[in-house]
Amino acid sequence: QQERQYLLYTFSTYTPSAYPTLKQKTKLKFPTTDIPDVIGGGSPDRQGSTFTYGPYNEVVPAGASEEASVRYEFTKPLIYATHLERDIEVSHWGGNLAIEERYWLTNQGAQLKENFNRVQWAATQYYNPPTSALRELKVPLKAGSMNPYFTDDIGNVSTSRFRPGSGSKNKEAMLELKPRYPVFGGWKYSFRIGWDADLKSFLRKLGNTPDGGHVLKVPFLEGPKMGEGVSYAKVEVRVILPEGARNVRFETEVPLVGVEEGTHRTFMDTVGRTTLKLTAMNVVDEARDKTLIVTYDYPFSAAFRKPISIFLGVAAVFATAWGIGRLDVSIGKQS
């Protein structure tokens, strides 16, 4: 529980190339100088935490490889999300962009040799030693984000803190999350977070379009931003557009494996809201810098579909109540 964690990195000392190489060298820089084992690859030139293999002056044939392994200390969690579901809901009437993300996380670090000791873990909170357990997640949000929440399978998690940003200075907000328990190697933790944002910061209306064209520009991925990085096995991004949106198109730099278009029904909807579902596999958190651009048409008449449905629903309730009130359910004979 308090021991150091070591990782084994296996690589080729030759640079992958489809052509013969006349001269090359490989340089590796590790996050620590605690490197107990170096296997294969000859004798590298070591300077602190930097290893240099080569230079190789002989001709290296195309596709050549020479395997080497290095075991080094890395006492941080290896955060891996087996599944991420990200919903982006657009509301024209409320002028709001609601975002919710559902995570299934696991720590791929070294597992505990013995049972977890709660007393020992509580004692370490006073001097904060390095640990391979996941203790907190920091989620930077766009400026102007508000109304965050953090829940898991049990319910609301109160061990979180939200630092709102400054919209005038374009300073991003920060959502700091502490899981309900420390996530050691091999442990899992599932939770969901969500927040609201001002729609006008992400949506733009196209001029001179008879069908009411709109352009939505949002990050493809947000979520935790950690120094050790976060990787994702499967990411599903679902964009929920207003009811009546049509002619949906999108553009993103993230490689996709699936694209679906469907409907999502919620309160007071008639035919349902148009949804765009994008699926990506093996995503790293560098995708935070990638954007998702969605264009769609939203006619002026579609904006009144919900108010009309609400009015008709209320009118139907009053008409039904009036009709029931006019019924004669008495048993006796009328005089």
Coordinates of C-alpha atoms in Angstrom, one line a residue:
Q1 CA 0.0 0.0 0.0
Q2 CA 2.9 2.4 0.7
E3 CA 5.5 0.7 -1.5
R4 CA 6.9 2.2 -4.7
Q5 CA 5.4 1.3 -8.1
Y6 CA 7.7 0.3 -11.0
L7 CA 6.7 0.1 -14.7
L8 CA 8.4 -1.9 -17.4
Y9 CA 8.7 -0.1 -20.8
T10 CA 9.6 -2.3 -23.8
F11 CA 10.7 -0.6 -27.0
S12 CA 13.0 -0.9 -30.0
T13 CA 16.4 0.9 -30.0
Y14 CA 16.0 1.3 -33.7
T15 CA 13.7 3.9 -35.2
P16 CA 10.9 2.2 -37.2
S17 CA 11.7 3.0 -40.9
A18 CA 10.7 1.6 -44.2
Y19 CA 14.1 2.5 -45.6
P20 CA 17.7 1.6 -44.8
T21 CA 19.1 4.1 -42.3
L22 CA 22.7 5.3 -42.4
K23 CA 22.9 6.9 -38.9
Q24 CA 20.5 7.2 -36.0
K25 CA 20.3 7.3 -32.2
T26 CA 17.4 6.9 -29.8
K27 CA 17.1 9.1 -26.7
L28 CA 14.7 8.3 -23.8
K29 CA 13.9 10.6 -20.9
F30 CA 12.2 9.0 -17.8
P31 CA 10.3 10.9 -15.1
T32 CA 12.7 9.7 -12.4
T33 CA 16.3 8.6 -11.8
D34 CA 15.2 5.5 -10.0
I35 CA 15.8 3.0 -12.8
P36 CA 16.9 -0.3 -11.3
D37 CA 16.8 -2.5 -14.4
V38 CA 17.9 -2.1 -18.1
I39 CA 17.5 -5.2 -20.2
G40 CA 18.8 -5.7 -23.8
G41 CA 19.8 -3.1 -26.3
G42 CA 23.4 -2.9 -25.4
S43 CA 24.9 -0.4 -23.0
P44 CA 23.1 3.0 -23.3
D45 CA 24.8 6.3 -22.4
R46 CA 23.0 7.3 -19.1
Q47 CA 22.9 10.9 -17.9
G48 CA 20.5 11.2 -15.0
S49 CA 17.1 10.1 -16.2
T50 CA 18.1 10.3 -19.9
F51 CA 19.2 7.2 -21.8
T52 CA 20.8 7.4 -25.2
Y53 CA 21.2 4.4 -27.5
G54 CA 23.6 4.9 -30.3
P55 CA 24.5 6.6 -32.5
Y56 CA 24.5 3.7 -34.8
N57 CA 26.9 4.5 -37.7
E58 CA 26.4 1.2 -39.6
V59 CA 23.7 0.8 -42.1
V60 CA 20.5 -0.3 -40.4
P61 CA 18.2 -2.3 -42.8
A62 CA 14.6 -1.4 -43.4
G63 CA 12.3 -2.7 -40.7
A64 CA 15.1 -3.6 -38.3
S65 CA 14.4 -3.7 -34.6
E66 CA 16.3 -4.5 -31.4
E67 CA 14.2 -5.0 -28.3
A68 CA 15.1 -3.4 -25.0
S69 CA 13.3 -3.0 -21.7
V70 CA 13.7 -0.5 -18.9
R71 CA 12.0 -0.7 -15.4
Y72 CA 11.6 2.6 -13.8
E73 CA 9.7 4.1 -10.8
F74 CA 6.3 5.7 -11.5
T75 CA 4.4 6.2 -8.2
K76 CA 1.3 7.6 -9.8
P77 CA -2.0 6.1 -10.9
L78 CA -2.5 4.7 -14.4
I79 CA -5.9 6.1 -15.2
Y80 CA -7.8 4.1 -17.8
A81 CA -11.5 4.7 -18.8
T82 CA -13.0 1.5 -20.2
H83 CA -16.1 3.5 -21.3
L84 CA -17.1 7.2 -21.4
E85 CA -20.6 8.4 -22.4
R86 CA -20.7 12.2 -23.0
D87 CA -24.1 13.9 -23.7
I88 CA -24.3 17.5 -25.0
E89 CA -27.9 18.8 -24.9
V90 CA -28.8 22.0 -26.8
S91 CA -31.8 24.1 -25.6
H92 CA -32.7 27.1 -27.7
W93 CA -35.6 28.1 -25.4
G94 CA -33.5 28.1 -22.3
G95 CA -30.3 29.4 -23.9
N96 CA -28.5 26.6 -22.2
L97 CA -26.0 23.9 -23.1
A98 CA -26.2 20.9 -20.6
I99 CA -23.3 18.5 -20.5
E100 CA -23.2 15.2 -18.7
E101 CA -20.4 12.7 -18.7
R102 CA -20.5 9.1 -17.3
Y103 CA -17.2 7.4 -16.6
W104 CA -16.2 3.8 -15.9
L105 CA -12.7 4.2 -14.6
T106 CA -10.0 1.7 -13.5
N107 CA -6.5 2.0 -12.2
Q108 CA -4.1 -0.1 -14.3
G109 CA -1.3 0.3 -11.8
A110 CA 0.3 -2.4 -9.6
Q111 CA -2.2 -4.2 -7.4
L112 CA -1.9 -4.4 -3.6
K113 CA 0.0 -7.4 -2.1
E114 CA -2.1 -7.4 1.1
N115 CA -5.6 -6.3 2.1
F116 CA -6.4 -2.5 2.1
N117 CA -5.6 -0.9 5.5
R118 CA -8.0 1.9 6.2
V119 CA -6.1 3.1 9.3
Q120 CA -2.8 3.3 7.5
W121 CA -4.4 5.2 4.6
A122 CA -6.0 7.7 7.0
A123 CA -2.6 8.3 8.6
T124 CA -1.0 9.1 5.3
Q125 CA -3.4 12.0 4.7
Y126 CA -1.3 14.1 7.2
Y127 CA 2.0 14.0 5.3
N128 CA 0.7 13.2 1.8
P129 CA 3.4 10.7 0.5
P130 CA 3.6 9.6 -3.2
T131 CA 1.0 6.9 -3.9
S132 CA -0.2 4.9 -6.9
A133 CA -3.8 5.2 -5.8
L134 CA -6.1 7.6 -7.5
R135 CA -7.1 10.2 -4.9
E136 CA -8.6 13.1 -6.9
L137 CA -9.5 14.2 -10.4
K138 CA -9.2 17.7 -11.7
V139 CA -11.6 18.7 -14.5
P140 CA -11.0 22.1 -16.2
L141 CA -14.2 23.5 -17.7
K142 CA -14.9 26.4 -20.1
A143 CA -15.3 29.9 -18.7
G144 CA -18.9 30.5 -17.6
S145 CA -19.6 26.9 -16.6
M146 CA -22.1 26.6 -13.7
N147 CA -24.3 24.2 -11.7
P148 CA -21.9 21.3 -11.6
Y149 CA -22.8 18.0 -9.9
F150 CA -20.9 14.8 -9.0
T151 CA -22.7 11.5 -8.3
D152 CA -21.9 7.8 -8.4
D153 CA -23.8 4.5 -8.0
I154 CA -24.6 5.3 -4.3
G155 CA -25.7 8.9 -4.8
N156 CA -24.3 12.4 -4.5
V157 CA -20.6 12.7 -3.6
S158 CA -20.0 15.7 -1.4
T159 CA -16.1 15.5 -1.6
S160 CA -15.9 17.9 -4.5
R161 CA -15.1 21.5 -5.0
F162 CA -16.0 23.9 -7.8
R163 CA -14.0 27.0 -8.6
P164 CA -16.0 29.1 -11.1
G165 CA -14.0 30.9 -13.7
S166 CA -14.3 34.5 -14.9
G167 CA -16.2 35.0 -18.0
S168 CA -14.9 38.5 -18.6
K169 CA -11.3 37.4 -18.4
N170 CA -12.0 34.1 -20.2
K171 CA -10.6 32.2 -17.2
E172 CA -11.5 28.5 -17.1
A173 CA -13.4 27.0 -14.2
M174 CA -12.1 24.0 -12.2
L175 CA -14.1 21.1 -10.9
E176 CA -12.0 19.1 -8.3
L177 CA -13.4 15.6 -7.6
K178 CA -12.4 13.2 -4.8
P179 CA -13.7 9.6 -5.3
R180 CA -15.6 8.0 -2.4
Y181 CA -12.6 5.7 -1.8
P182 CA -9.0 5.6 -3.0
V183 CA -8.7 3.7 -6.3
F184 CA -5.7 1.4 -6.1
G185 CA -4.3 -0.8 -8.9
G186 CA -6.9 -3.1 -10.3
W187 CA -9.8 -1.2 -8.5
K188 CA -12.7 0.3 -10.4
Y189 CA -14.9 3.4 -9.9
S190 CA -17.9 4.6 -11.9
F191 CA -19.4 8.0 -11.6
R192 CA -21.1 10.8 -13.5
I193 CA -20.5 14.6 -13.6
G194 CA -22.5 17.3 -15.3
W195 CA -22.7 21.1 -15.7
D196 CA -24.4 23.9 -17.6
A197 CA -23.0 26.5 -19.9
D198 CA -24.3 29.6 -21.7
L199 CA -25.4 28.4 -25.2
K200 CA -24.4 31.6 -27.0
S201 CA -20.7 30.9 -26.2
F202 CA -20.9 27.7 -28.4
L203 CA -23.7 28.3 -30.9
R204 CA -23.8 30.7 -33.9
K205 CA -26.7 31.4 -36.2
L206 CA -26.0 31.5 -39.9
G207 CA -27.3 34.6 -41.7
N208 CA -29.3 34.5 -44.9
T209 CA -30.5 30.9 -44.5
P210 CA -34.2 30.4 -45.1
D211 CA -34.2 27.2 -42.9
G212 CA -32.5 28.7 -39.9
G213 CA -29.0 27.3 -40.1
H214 CA -27.0 27.0 -36.9
V215 CA -23.4 26.0 -36.1
L216 CA -22.5 24.4 -32.8
K217 CA -18.8 24.2 -31.8
V218 CA -17.9 22.2 -28.7
P219 CA -14.9 20.2 -27.4
F220 CA -15.0 16.6 -28.5
L221 CA -13.6 15.6 -25.1
E222 CA -13.4 17.4 -21.7
G223 CA -13.2 15.5 -18.5
P224 CA -10.2 15.0 -16.2
K225 CA -6.8 16.6 -17.1
M226 CA -4.0 14.9 -15.1
G227 CA -0.3 15.1 -15.4
E228 CA 0.0 11.3 -15.8
G229 CA -2.6 11.4 -18.6
V230 CA -5.9 9.6 -19.1
S231 CA -6.6 7.0 -21.8
Y232 CA -10.1 5.8 -23.0
A233 CA -11.0 2.5 -24.5
K234 CA -14.4 3.7 -25.9
V235 CA -15.9 7.1 -26.1
E236 CA -19.5 7.8 -27.1
V237 CA -20.4 11.4 -27.7
R238 CA -24.1 12.2 -28.2
V239 CA -25.3 15.6 -29.3
I240 CA -29.0 16.1 -28.5
L241 CA -30.4 18.9 -30.7
P242 CA -33.7 20.7 -30.3
E243 CA -36.9 19.0 -31.5
G244 CA -37.4 19.8 -35.2
A245 CA -33.7 20.1 -36.1
R246 CA -32.9 18.6 -39.4
N247 CA -30.2 18.3 -42.1
V248 CA -27.6 17.5 -39.4
R249 CA -23.9 17.5 -40.5
F250 CA -20.7 17.3 -38.4
E251 CA -17.0 17.7 -38.6
T252 CA -14.2 16.5 -36.2
E253 CA -10.5 15.6 -36.3
V254 CA -11.0 12.6 -34.0
P255 CA -11.0 9.3 -35.9
L256 CA -14.5 7.7 -35.6
V257 CA -15.6 4.1 -35.8
G258 CA -19.4 4.7 -35.7
V259 CA -21.9 7.4 -36.6
E260 CA -25.6 7.1 -35.7
E261 CA -28.5 9.5 -36.0
G262 CA -31.7 8.9 -34.0
T263 CA -34.2 10.5 -31.6
H264 CA -34.3 11.2 -27.9
R265 CA -37.6 11.8 -26.1
T266 CA -37.9 13.8 -22.9
F267 CA -40.5 16.0 -21.2
M268 CA -43.3 17.5 -23.5
D269 CA -41.7 16.2 -26.7
T270 CA -43.9 15.1 -29.6
V271 CA -41.8 13.3 -32.1
G272 CA -38.5 13.5 -30.1
R273 CA -35.3 15.4 -30.4
T274 CA -32.8 14.8 -33.1
T275 CA -29.6 13.1 -31.8
L276 CA -26.2 12.6 -33.3
K277 CA -24.1 9.8 -31.7
L278 CA -20.4 9.5 -32.5
T279 CA -18.2 6.6 -31.3
A280 CA -14.4 6.6 -31.1
M281 CA -12.0 3.9 -29.8
N282 CA -8.6 4.1 -28.1
V283 CA -8.7 7.8 -27.4
V284 CA -6.1 9.7 -25.4
D285 CA -6.6 12.9 -23.6
E286 CA -4.9 14.9 -26.3
A287 CA -8.4 14.8 -27.9
R288 CA -9.3 17.6 -25.4
D289 CA -7.8 19.9 -28.0
K290 CA -10.0 18.6 -30.8
T291 CA -13.3 20.3 -31.5
L292 CA -16.6 19.0 -32.8
I293 CA -18.6 21.2 -35.2
V294 CA -22.2 20.3 -35.8
T295 CA -24.4 22.2 -38.3
Y296 CA -28.1 21.9 -38.5
D297 CA -31.3 23.6 -39.7
Y298 CA -33.8 24.8 -37.1
P299 CA -36.8 26.4 -38.8
F300 CA -38.7 29.2 -37.1
S301 CA -41.8 27.1 -36.9
A302 CA -40.1 24.3 -35.0
A303 CA -39.3 26.7 -32.2
F304 CA -43.0 27.0 -31.4
R305 CA -43.6 23.2 -31.3
K306 CA -43.0 22.9 -27.6
P307 CA -45.1 25.9 -26.5
I308 CA -48.0 24.7 -28.6
S309 CA -47.7 21.2 -27.2
I310 CA -47.7 22.5 -23.7
F311 CA -50.7 24.7 -24.4
L312 CA -52.6 21.8 -26.0
G313 CA -51.7 19.6 -23.0
V314 CA -52.9 22.0 -20.4
A315 CA -56.1 22.7 -22.5
A316 CA -56.7 18.9 -22.7
V317 CA -56.4 18.6 -18.9
F318 CA -58.9 21.4 -18.3
A319 CA -61.3 20.0 -20.9
T320 CA -61.1 16.6 -19.3
A321 CA -61.7 18.0 -15.9
W322 CA -64.6 20.1 -17.1
G323 CA -66.1 17.0 -18.9
I324 CA -65.7 14.9 -15.7
G325 CA -67.3 17.6 -13.7
R326 CA -70.4 17.6 -16.0
L327 CA -71.0 13.9 -15.5
D328 CA -73.9 12.9 -13.4
V329 CA -72.8 10.0 -11.2
S330 CA -75.6 10.2 -8.6
I331 CA -77.5 6.9 -7.9
G332 CA -80.8 8.5 -6.9
K333 CA -83.6 9.5 -9.4
Q334 CA -83.6 13.1 -10.4
S335 CA -86.6 15.0 -9.2

